[in-house]
Coordinates of C-alpha atoms (C1' of nucleotides) in Angstrom, one line a residue:
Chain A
X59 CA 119.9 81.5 101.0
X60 CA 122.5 83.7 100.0
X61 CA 121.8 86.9 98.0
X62 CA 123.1 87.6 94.2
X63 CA 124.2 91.2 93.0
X64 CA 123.6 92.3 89.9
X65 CA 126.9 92.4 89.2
X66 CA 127.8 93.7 85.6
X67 CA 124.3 92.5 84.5
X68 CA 122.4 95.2 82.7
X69 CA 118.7 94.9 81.3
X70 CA 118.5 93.9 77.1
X71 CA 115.4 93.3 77.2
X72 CA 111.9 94.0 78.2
X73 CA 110.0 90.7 78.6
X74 CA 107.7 92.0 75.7
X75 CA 110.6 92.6 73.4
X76 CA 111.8 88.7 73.5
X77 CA 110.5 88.1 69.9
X78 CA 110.8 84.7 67.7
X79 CA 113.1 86.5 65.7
X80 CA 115.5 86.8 68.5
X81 CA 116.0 82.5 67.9
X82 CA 119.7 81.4 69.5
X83 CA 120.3 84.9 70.8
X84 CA 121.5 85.9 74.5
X85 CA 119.5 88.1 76.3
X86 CA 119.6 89.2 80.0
X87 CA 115.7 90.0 81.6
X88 CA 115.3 91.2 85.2
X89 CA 112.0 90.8 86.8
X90 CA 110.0 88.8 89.2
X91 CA 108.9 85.3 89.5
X92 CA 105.4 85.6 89.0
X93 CA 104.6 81.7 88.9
X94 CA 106.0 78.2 88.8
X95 CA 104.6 75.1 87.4
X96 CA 107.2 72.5 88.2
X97 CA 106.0 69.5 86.2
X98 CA 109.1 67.0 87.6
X99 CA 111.9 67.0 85.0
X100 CA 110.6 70.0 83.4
X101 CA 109.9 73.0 84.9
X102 CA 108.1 76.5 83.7
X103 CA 109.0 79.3 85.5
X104 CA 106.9 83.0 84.7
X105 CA 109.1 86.0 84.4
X106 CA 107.3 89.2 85.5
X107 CA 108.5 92.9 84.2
X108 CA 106.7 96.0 83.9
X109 CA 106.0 95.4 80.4
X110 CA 104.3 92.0 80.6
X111 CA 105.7 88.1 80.9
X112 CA 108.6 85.7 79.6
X113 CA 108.6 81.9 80.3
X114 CA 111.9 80.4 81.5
X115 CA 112.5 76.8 80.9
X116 CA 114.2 74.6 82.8
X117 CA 114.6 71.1 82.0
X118 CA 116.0 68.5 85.0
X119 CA 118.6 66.8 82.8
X120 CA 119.9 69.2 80.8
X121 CA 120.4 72.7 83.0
X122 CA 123.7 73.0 84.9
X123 CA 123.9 71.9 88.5
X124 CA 124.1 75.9 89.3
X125 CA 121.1 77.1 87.5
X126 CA 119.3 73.7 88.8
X127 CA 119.6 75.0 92.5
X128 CA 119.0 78.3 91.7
X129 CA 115.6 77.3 90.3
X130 CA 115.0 75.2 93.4
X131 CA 115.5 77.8 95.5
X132 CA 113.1 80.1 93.2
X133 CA 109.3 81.5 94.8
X134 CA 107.0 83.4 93.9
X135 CA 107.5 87.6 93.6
X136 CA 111.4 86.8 93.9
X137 CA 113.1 89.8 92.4
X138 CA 115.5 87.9 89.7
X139 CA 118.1 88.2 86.7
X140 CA 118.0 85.6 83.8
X141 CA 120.4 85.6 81.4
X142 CA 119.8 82.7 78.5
X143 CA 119.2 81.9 74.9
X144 CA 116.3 82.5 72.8
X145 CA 114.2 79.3 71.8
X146 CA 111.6 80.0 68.6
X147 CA 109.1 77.2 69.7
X148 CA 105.1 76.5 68.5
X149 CA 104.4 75.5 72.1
X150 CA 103.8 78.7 73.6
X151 CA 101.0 81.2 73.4
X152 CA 104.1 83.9 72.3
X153 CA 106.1 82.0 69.9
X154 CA 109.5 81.9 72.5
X155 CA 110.8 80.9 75.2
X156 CA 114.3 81.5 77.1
X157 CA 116.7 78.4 78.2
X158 CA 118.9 80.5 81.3
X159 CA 122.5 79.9 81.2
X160 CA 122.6 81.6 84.7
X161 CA 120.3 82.9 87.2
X162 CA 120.8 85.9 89.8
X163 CA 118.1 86.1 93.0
X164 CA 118.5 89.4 94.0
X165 CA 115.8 89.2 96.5
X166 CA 113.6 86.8 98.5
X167 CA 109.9 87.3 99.3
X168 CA 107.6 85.7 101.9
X169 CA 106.2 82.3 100.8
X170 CA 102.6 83.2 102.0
X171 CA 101.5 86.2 99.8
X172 CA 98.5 88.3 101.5
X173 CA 96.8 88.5 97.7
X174 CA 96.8 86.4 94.7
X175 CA 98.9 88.1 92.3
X176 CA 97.9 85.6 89.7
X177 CA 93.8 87.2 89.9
X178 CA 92.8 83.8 90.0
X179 CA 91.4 84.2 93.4
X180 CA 90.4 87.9 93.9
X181 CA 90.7 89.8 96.8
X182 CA 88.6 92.7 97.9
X183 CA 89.4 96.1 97.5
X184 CA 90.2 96.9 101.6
X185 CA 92.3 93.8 101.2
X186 CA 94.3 94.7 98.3
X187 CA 94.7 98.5 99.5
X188 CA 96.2 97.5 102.6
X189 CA 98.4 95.4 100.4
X190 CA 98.9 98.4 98.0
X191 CA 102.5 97.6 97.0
X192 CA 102.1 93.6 96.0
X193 CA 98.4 94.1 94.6
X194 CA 100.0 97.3 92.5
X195 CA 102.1 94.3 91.0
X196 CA 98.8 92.8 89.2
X197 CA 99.1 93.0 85.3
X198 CA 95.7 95.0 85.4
X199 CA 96.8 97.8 87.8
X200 CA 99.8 98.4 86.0
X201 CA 98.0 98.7 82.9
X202 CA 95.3 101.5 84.6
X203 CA 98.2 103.6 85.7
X204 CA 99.7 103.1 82.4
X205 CA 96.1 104.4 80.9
X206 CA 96.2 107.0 83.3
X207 CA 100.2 108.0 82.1
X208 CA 99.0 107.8 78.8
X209 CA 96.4 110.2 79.3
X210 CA 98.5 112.5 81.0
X211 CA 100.9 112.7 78.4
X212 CA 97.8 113.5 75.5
X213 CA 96.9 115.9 77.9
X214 CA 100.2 118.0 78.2
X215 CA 100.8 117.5 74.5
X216 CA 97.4 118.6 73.9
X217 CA 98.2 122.3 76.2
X218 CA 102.0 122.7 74.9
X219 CA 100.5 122.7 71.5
X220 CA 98.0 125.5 72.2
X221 CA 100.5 127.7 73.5
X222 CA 99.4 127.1 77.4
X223 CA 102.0 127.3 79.8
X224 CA 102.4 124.8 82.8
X225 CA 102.6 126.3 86.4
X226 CA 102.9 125.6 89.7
X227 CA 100.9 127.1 92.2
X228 CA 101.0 126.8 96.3
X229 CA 99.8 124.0 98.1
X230 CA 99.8 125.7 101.0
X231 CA 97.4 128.7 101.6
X232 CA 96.4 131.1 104.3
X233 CA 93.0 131.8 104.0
X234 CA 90.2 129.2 104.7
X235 CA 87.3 131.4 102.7
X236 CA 87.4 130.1 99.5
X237 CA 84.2 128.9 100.1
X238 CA 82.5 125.4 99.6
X239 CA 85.0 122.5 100.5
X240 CA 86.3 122.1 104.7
X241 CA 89.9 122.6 104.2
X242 CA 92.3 120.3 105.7
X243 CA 94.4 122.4 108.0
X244 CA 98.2 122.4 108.4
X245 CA 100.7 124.2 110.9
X246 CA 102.4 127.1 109.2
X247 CA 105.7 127.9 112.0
X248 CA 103.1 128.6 114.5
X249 CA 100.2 129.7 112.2
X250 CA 97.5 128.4 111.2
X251 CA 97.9 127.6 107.0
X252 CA 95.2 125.2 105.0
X253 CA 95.9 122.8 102.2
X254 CA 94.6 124.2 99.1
X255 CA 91.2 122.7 97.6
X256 CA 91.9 124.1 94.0
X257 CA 94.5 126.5 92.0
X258 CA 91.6 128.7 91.2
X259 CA 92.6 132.0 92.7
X260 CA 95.9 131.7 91.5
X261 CA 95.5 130.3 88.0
X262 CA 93.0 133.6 87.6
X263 CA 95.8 135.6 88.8
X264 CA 98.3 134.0 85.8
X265 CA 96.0 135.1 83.0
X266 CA 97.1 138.6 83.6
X267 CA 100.4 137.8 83.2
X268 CA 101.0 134.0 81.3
X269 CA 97.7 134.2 79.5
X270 CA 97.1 130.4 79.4
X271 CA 98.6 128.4 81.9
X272 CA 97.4 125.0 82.9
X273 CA 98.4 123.2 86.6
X274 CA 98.5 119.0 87.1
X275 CA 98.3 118.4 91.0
X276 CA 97.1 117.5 94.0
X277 CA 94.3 119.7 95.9
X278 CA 92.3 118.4 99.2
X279 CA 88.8 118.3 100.5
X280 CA 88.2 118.1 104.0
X281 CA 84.8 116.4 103.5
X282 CA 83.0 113.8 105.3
X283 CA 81.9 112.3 101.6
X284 CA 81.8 108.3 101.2
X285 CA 81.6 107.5 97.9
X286 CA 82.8 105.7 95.2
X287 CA 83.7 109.0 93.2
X288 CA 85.4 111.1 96.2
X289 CA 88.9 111.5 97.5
X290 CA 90.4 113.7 100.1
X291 CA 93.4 114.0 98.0
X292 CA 93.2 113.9 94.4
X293 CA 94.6 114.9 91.2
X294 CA 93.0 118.1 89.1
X295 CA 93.9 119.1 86.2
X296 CA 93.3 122.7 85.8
X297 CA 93.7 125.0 82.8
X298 CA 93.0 129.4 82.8
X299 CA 93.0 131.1 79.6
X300 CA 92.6 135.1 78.9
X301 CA 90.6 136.1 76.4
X302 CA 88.4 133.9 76.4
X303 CA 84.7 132.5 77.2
X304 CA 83.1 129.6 78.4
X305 CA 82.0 128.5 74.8
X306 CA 85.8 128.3 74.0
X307 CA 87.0 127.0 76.8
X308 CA 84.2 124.3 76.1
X309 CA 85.6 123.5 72.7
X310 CA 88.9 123.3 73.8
X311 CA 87.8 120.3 76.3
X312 CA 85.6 118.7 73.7
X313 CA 88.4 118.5 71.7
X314 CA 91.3 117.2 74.4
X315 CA 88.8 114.4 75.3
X316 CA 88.7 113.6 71.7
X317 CA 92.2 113.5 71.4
X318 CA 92.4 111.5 75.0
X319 CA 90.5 108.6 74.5
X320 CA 92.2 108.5 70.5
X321 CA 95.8 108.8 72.0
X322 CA 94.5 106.1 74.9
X323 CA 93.5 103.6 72.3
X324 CA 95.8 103.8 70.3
X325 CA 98.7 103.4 72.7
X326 CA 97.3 101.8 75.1
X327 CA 95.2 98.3 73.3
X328 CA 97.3 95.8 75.3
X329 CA 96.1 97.7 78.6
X330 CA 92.6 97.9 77.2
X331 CA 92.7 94.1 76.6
X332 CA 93.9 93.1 79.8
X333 CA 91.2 95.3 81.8
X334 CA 88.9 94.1 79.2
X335 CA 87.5 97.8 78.8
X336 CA 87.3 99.3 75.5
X337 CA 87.2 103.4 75.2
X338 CA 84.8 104.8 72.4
X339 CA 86.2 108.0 71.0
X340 CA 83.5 110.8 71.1
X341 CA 82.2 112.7 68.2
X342 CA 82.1 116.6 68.8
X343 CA 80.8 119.3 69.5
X344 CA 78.9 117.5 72.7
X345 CA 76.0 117.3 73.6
X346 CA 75.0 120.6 74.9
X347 CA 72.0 120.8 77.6
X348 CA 71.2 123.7 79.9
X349 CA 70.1 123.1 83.1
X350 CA 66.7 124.2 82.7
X351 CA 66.5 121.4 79.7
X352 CA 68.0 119.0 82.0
X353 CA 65.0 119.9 85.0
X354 CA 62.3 118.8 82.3
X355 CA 64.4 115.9 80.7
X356 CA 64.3 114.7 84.5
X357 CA 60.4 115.8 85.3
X358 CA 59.3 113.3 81.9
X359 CA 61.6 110.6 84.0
X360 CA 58.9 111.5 87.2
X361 CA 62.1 113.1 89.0
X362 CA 61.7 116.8 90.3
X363 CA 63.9 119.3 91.7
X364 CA 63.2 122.5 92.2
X365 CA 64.7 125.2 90.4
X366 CA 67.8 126.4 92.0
X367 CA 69.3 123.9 93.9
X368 CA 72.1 121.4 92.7
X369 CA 70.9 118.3 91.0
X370 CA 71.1 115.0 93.4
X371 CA 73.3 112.2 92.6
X372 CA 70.0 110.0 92.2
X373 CA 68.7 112.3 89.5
X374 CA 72.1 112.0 87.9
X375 CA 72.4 108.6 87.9
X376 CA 68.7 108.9 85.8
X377 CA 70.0 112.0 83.6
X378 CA 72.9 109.3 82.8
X379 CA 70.7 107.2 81.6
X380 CA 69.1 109.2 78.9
X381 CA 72.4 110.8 78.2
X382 CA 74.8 107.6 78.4
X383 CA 78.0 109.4 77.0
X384 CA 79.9 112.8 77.3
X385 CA 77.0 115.8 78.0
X386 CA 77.7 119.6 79.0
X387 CA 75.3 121.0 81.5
X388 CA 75.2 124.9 80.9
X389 CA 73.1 127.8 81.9
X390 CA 73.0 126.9 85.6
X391 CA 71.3 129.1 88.2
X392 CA 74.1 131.9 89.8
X393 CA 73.1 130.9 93.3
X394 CA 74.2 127.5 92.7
X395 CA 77.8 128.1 91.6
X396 CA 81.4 129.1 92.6
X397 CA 81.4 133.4 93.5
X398 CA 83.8 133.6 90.7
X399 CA 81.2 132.2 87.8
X400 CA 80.8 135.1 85.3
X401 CA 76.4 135.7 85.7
X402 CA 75.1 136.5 82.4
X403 CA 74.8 139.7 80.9
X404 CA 71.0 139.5 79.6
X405 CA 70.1 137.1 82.9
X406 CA 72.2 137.2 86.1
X407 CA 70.1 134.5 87.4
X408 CA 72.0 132.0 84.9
X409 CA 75.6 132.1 84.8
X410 CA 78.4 131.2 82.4
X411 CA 79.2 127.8 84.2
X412 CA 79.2 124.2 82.8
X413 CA 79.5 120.6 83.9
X414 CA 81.0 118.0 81.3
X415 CA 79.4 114.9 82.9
X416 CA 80.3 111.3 81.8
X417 CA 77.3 109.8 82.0
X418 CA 76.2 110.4 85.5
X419 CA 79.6 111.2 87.2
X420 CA 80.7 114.9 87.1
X421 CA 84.2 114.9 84.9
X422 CA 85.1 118.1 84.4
X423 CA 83.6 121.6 85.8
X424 CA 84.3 125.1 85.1
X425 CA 83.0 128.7 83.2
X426 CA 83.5 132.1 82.3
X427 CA 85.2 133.7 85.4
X428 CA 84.4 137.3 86.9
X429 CA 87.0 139.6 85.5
X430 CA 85.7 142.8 88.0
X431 CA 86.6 143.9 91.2
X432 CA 83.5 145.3 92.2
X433 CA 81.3 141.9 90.9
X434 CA 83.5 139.4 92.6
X435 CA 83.0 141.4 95.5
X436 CA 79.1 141.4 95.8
X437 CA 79.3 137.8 94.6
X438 CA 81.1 137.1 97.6
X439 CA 78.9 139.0 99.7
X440 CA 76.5 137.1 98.2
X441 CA 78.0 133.8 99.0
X442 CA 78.2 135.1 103.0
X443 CA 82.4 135.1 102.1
X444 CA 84.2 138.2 103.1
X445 CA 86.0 140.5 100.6
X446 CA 88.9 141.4 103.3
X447 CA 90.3 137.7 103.1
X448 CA 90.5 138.2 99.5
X449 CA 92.3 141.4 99.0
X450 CA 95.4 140.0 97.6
X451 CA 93.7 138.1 95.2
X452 CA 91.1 141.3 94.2
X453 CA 94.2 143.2 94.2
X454 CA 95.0 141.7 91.1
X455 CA 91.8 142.7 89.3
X456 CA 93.2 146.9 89.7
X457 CA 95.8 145.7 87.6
X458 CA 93.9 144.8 84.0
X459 CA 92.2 141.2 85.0
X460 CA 91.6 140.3 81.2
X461 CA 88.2 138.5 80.5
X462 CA 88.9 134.4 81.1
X463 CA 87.6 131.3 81.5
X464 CA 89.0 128.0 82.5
X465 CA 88.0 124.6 83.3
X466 CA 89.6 121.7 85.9
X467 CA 89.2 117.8 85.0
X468 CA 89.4 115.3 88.3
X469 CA 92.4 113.1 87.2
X470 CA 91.2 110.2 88.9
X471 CA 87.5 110.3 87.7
X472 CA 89.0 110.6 84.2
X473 CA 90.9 107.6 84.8
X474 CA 87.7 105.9 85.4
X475 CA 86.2 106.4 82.3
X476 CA 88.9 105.2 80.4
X477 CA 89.4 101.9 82.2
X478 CA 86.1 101.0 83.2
X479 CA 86.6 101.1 86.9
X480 CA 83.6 101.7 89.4
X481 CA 85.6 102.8 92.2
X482 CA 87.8 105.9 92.1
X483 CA 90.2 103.9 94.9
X484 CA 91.3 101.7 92.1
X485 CA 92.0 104.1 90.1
X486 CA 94.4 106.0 92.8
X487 CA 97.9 104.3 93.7
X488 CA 97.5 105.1 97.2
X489 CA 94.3 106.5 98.0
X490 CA 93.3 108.6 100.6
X491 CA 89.5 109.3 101.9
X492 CA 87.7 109.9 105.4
X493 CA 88.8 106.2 107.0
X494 CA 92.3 105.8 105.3
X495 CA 95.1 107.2 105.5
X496 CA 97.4 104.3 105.4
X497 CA 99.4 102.8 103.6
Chain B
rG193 C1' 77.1 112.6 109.5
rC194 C1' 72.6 109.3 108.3
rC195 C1' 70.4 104.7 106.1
rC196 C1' 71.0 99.6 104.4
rU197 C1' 73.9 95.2 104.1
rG198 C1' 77.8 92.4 105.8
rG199 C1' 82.4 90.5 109.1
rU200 C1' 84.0 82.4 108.7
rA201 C1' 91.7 79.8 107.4
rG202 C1' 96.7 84.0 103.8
rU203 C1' 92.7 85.0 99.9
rA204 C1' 87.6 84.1 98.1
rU205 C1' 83.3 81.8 99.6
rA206 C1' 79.3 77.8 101.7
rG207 C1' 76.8 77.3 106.2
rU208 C1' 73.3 81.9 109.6
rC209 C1' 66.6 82.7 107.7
rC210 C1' 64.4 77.9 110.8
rG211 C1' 70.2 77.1 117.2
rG212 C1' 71.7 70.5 117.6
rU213 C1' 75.9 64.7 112.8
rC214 C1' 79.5 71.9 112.0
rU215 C1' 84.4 67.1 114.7
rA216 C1' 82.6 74.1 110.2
rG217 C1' 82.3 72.3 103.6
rU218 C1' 84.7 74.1 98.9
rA219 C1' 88.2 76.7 95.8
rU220 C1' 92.8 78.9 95.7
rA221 C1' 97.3 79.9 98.3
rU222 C1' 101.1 77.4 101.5
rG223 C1' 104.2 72.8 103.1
rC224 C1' 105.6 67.8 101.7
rG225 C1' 105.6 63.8 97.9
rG226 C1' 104.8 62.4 92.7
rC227 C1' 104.7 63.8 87.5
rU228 C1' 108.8 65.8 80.5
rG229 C1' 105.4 70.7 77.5
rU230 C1' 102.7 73.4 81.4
rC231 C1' 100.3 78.1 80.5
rG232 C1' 93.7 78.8 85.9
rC233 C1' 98.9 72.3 84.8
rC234 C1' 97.5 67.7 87.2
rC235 C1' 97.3 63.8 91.3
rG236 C1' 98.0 62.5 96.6
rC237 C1' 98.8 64.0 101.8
rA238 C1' 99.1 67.8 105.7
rG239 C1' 98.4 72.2 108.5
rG240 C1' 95.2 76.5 108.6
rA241 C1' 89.1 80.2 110.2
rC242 C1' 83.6 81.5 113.0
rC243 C1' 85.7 90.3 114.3
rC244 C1' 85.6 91.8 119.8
rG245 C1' 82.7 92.1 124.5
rG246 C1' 78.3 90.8 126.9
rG247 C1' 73.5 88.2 127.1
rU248 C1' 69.5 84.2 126.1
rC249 C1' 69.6 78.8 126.0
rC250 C1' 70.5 72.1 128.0
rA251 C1' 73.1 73.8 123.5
rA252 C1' 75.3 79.7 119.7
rA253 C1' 79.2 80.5 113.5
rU254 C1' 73.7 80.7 113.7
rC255 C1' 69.3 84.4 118.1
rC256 C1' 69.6 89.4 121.1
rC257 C1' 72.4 94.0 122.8
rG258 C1' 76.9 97.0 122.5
rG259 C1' 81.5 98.1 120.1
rC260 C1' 84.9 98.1 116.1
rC261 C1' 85.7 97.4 110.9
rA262 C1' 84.1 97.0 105.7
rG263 C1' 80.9 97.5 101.2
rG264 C1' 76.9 100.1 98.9
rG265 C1' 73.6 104.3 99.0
rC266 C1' 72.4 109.3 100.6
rG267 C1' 74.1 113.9 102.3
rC268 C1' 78.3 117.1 102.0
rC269 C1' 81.4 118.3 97.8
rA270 C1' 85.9 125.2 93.6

RNA sequence: GCCCUGGUAGUAUAGUCCGGUCUAGUAUAUGCGGCUGUCGCCCGCAGGACCCGGGUCCAAAUCCCGGCCAGGGCGCCA
């Protein structure tokens, strides 16, 4: 079959944008063949764009020879031009449809498709990630990525407006002691250099110069986890401001997820429909529980866990159950945080760290940071780290570390709760975890 | 890393417990034919599968062992 160009063809139209109005007007789409329901001398053919669908008519008797064999010739996920005339009709669900003068294949596709693109027979998840590119082509994947644009956008709005400044930090570090995550590990011209696992050090280190700075990116975690909430490469979204506390930082995030879900609803309600998810904007201040409250909310439930230690997902999963919406967790035992959690003044046993959970999924984390040398320092003693690797980044508390606290929300996880979606994998254009790495 | 469950046409599934009319069923997709208003179009025809290796048995998709892969859970997780 031979090959159109586009020629002189440019785009007039969005599929979406073909209105009734339009009635007896020209108008040149470009998209895919999504389907074709060829009923004899008439024939329906589904135009595909990012923005949603167009139906092409063409009727046996009436269409030039040309266009005839060109819609012959037409498969599905064909990569095509139409240009054609408006028709106002009552038959169709969106009040149009577009008669083509001419049509332009500008590329073929396999006749076999490895997924349904239609949904009507759904494939599982391995199947569709191995066919990332096609099943990325499904109305509802386009609209969680256009959620998850969405919320991006609210998100910088949300920063630019409070005066926070967006950086960029390395990706590529030298030393492995952060502490917590396995680091992936890279080679650095002969040395040994890690993939970072979080801005943190660095973001700190910007609040003595940029004050409030916020970072969107990509970190890595080495671990073995196999869940349906972890990634070994995922998206945070980080913020650091000076002068500032836990309590405020904690406002500020009540507030952006506020304005998150309002901006995702009200931009996003054709998206929403087609995942059929709908986001209920939260009323603030959150809930506020401190860890201690949490221990005897879970002992009434008949689940213990002894004082100290992180809470297990199984007594999340309960805790989301009496908390079914956005909760803070404060107040939680020093020993069971980051070295760089501020301890409290009046009780260094609790420290200045929080959780925002979403019901029982961990969204966003983050505290009051240490903003002395010689705490951070027996912190990290504390945590078995050891000061020497750090000495750049202690260097920069000799230099008038202000007081500041700062949060970081998982992009992906985020996503999640705004579309519904159990598995973080959907949620991720090309994910990557312990078995895949590909495509 | 550990535990549980599973692996059947391109896709999604039935069958597996309790081995034998399973010559492996169905839907969808694909190919061909038909059809003037479809929108999960419809109708007819065709081709297409038991994860790999070993074992038990007269007989294995079905039972056993090993491997690989997947899903869920747990652990790990600034």
């Amino acid at each position: 079959m031979e090959l159109d160009s586009i020629g002189d063809w440019r785009r007039t139209h969005y599929s979406v944008d073909v209105k009734p109005e339009m009635d007896g007007r020209e108008v040149t789409l470009f998209g895919w063949v999504q389907e074709i329901r060829d009923l004899g001398a008439i024939r329906f053919v589904i135009l595909q764009d990012r923005e949603g669908t167009v139906q092409i008519i063409v009727l046996r008797k009436k269409a030039s020879s040309k266009v005839l064999s060109k819609s012959d010739a037409l498969q599905k996920r064909y990569s095509i031009g139409v240009r054609g005339v408006v028709k106002k009709t009552t038959i169709t669900p969106r009040g149009i449809e577009v008669i083509p003068n001419e049509i332009r294949i500008f590329s073929a596709a396999e006749s076999s498709l490895p997924i349904d693109i239609t949904g009507k027979t759904p494939a599982n998840l391995e199947v569709r990630l191995d066919a990332r590119a096609l099943d990325l082509c499904r109305e509802d994947n386009i609209s969680i990525f256009k959620i998850q644009h969405t919320a991006v956008g609210a998100i910088r709005g949300f920063l630019f407006e409070r005066g926070f400044l967006e950086v960029h930090t390395p990706r590529m570090i030298a030393s492995a002691t952060e502490g917590g995550a396995e680091l992936f590990s890279v080679d650095y011209f002969g040395r040994k250099a890690f993939l970072a696992q979080s801005p943190q050090l660095y973001k700190e280190q910007l609040v003595m110069s940029l004050e409030r700075v916020f970072e969107i990116g990509p970190f890595f975690r080495a671990e073995e986890s196999h869940t349906r909430r972890h990634l070994s490469e995922f998206v945070s979204i980080d913020i650091e401001q000076a002068f500032a506390d836990a309590d405020g930082v904690m406002q500020l995030l009540e507030q952006l997820m506020q304005h998150i879900c309002r901006v995702a609803n009200e931009k996003c309600p054709k998206e929403l429909a087609t995942l059929k998810y709908s986001i209920k904007v939260p009323e603030i201040p959150f809930k506020r529980l401190t860890y201690d409250e949490v221990l005897s909310d879970l002992k009434r439930e008949g689940v213990e866990v002894p004082w100290g230690e992180d809470i297990p997902t199984p007594a999340l999963r309960t805790l989301g159950k009496i908390h079914p919406y956005f909760y803070y967790i404060t107040d939680w035992p020093t020993s069971s945080r980051a070295f760089y959690i501020q301890p409290r003044r009046d009780n260094p046993d609790l420290c200045e760290g929080f959780d925002l959970m979403w019901r029982w999924v961990e969204l966003v984390s983050g505290g009051t940071r240490i903003a002395f040398r010689e705490l951070l320092m027996k912190r990290l003693r504390e945590k078995g780290l050891n000061p020497e690797s750090f000495k750049y980044h202690l260097q920069a508390f000799d230099y008038g570390m202000p007081p500041h606290a700062g949060w970081a929300i998982g992009l992906e996880r985020l996503t999640m709760m705004l579309t519904g979606k159990k598995n973080i994998r959907e949620v991720t254009l090309y994910p990557r975890d312990k078995f895949r790495l590909t495509p």
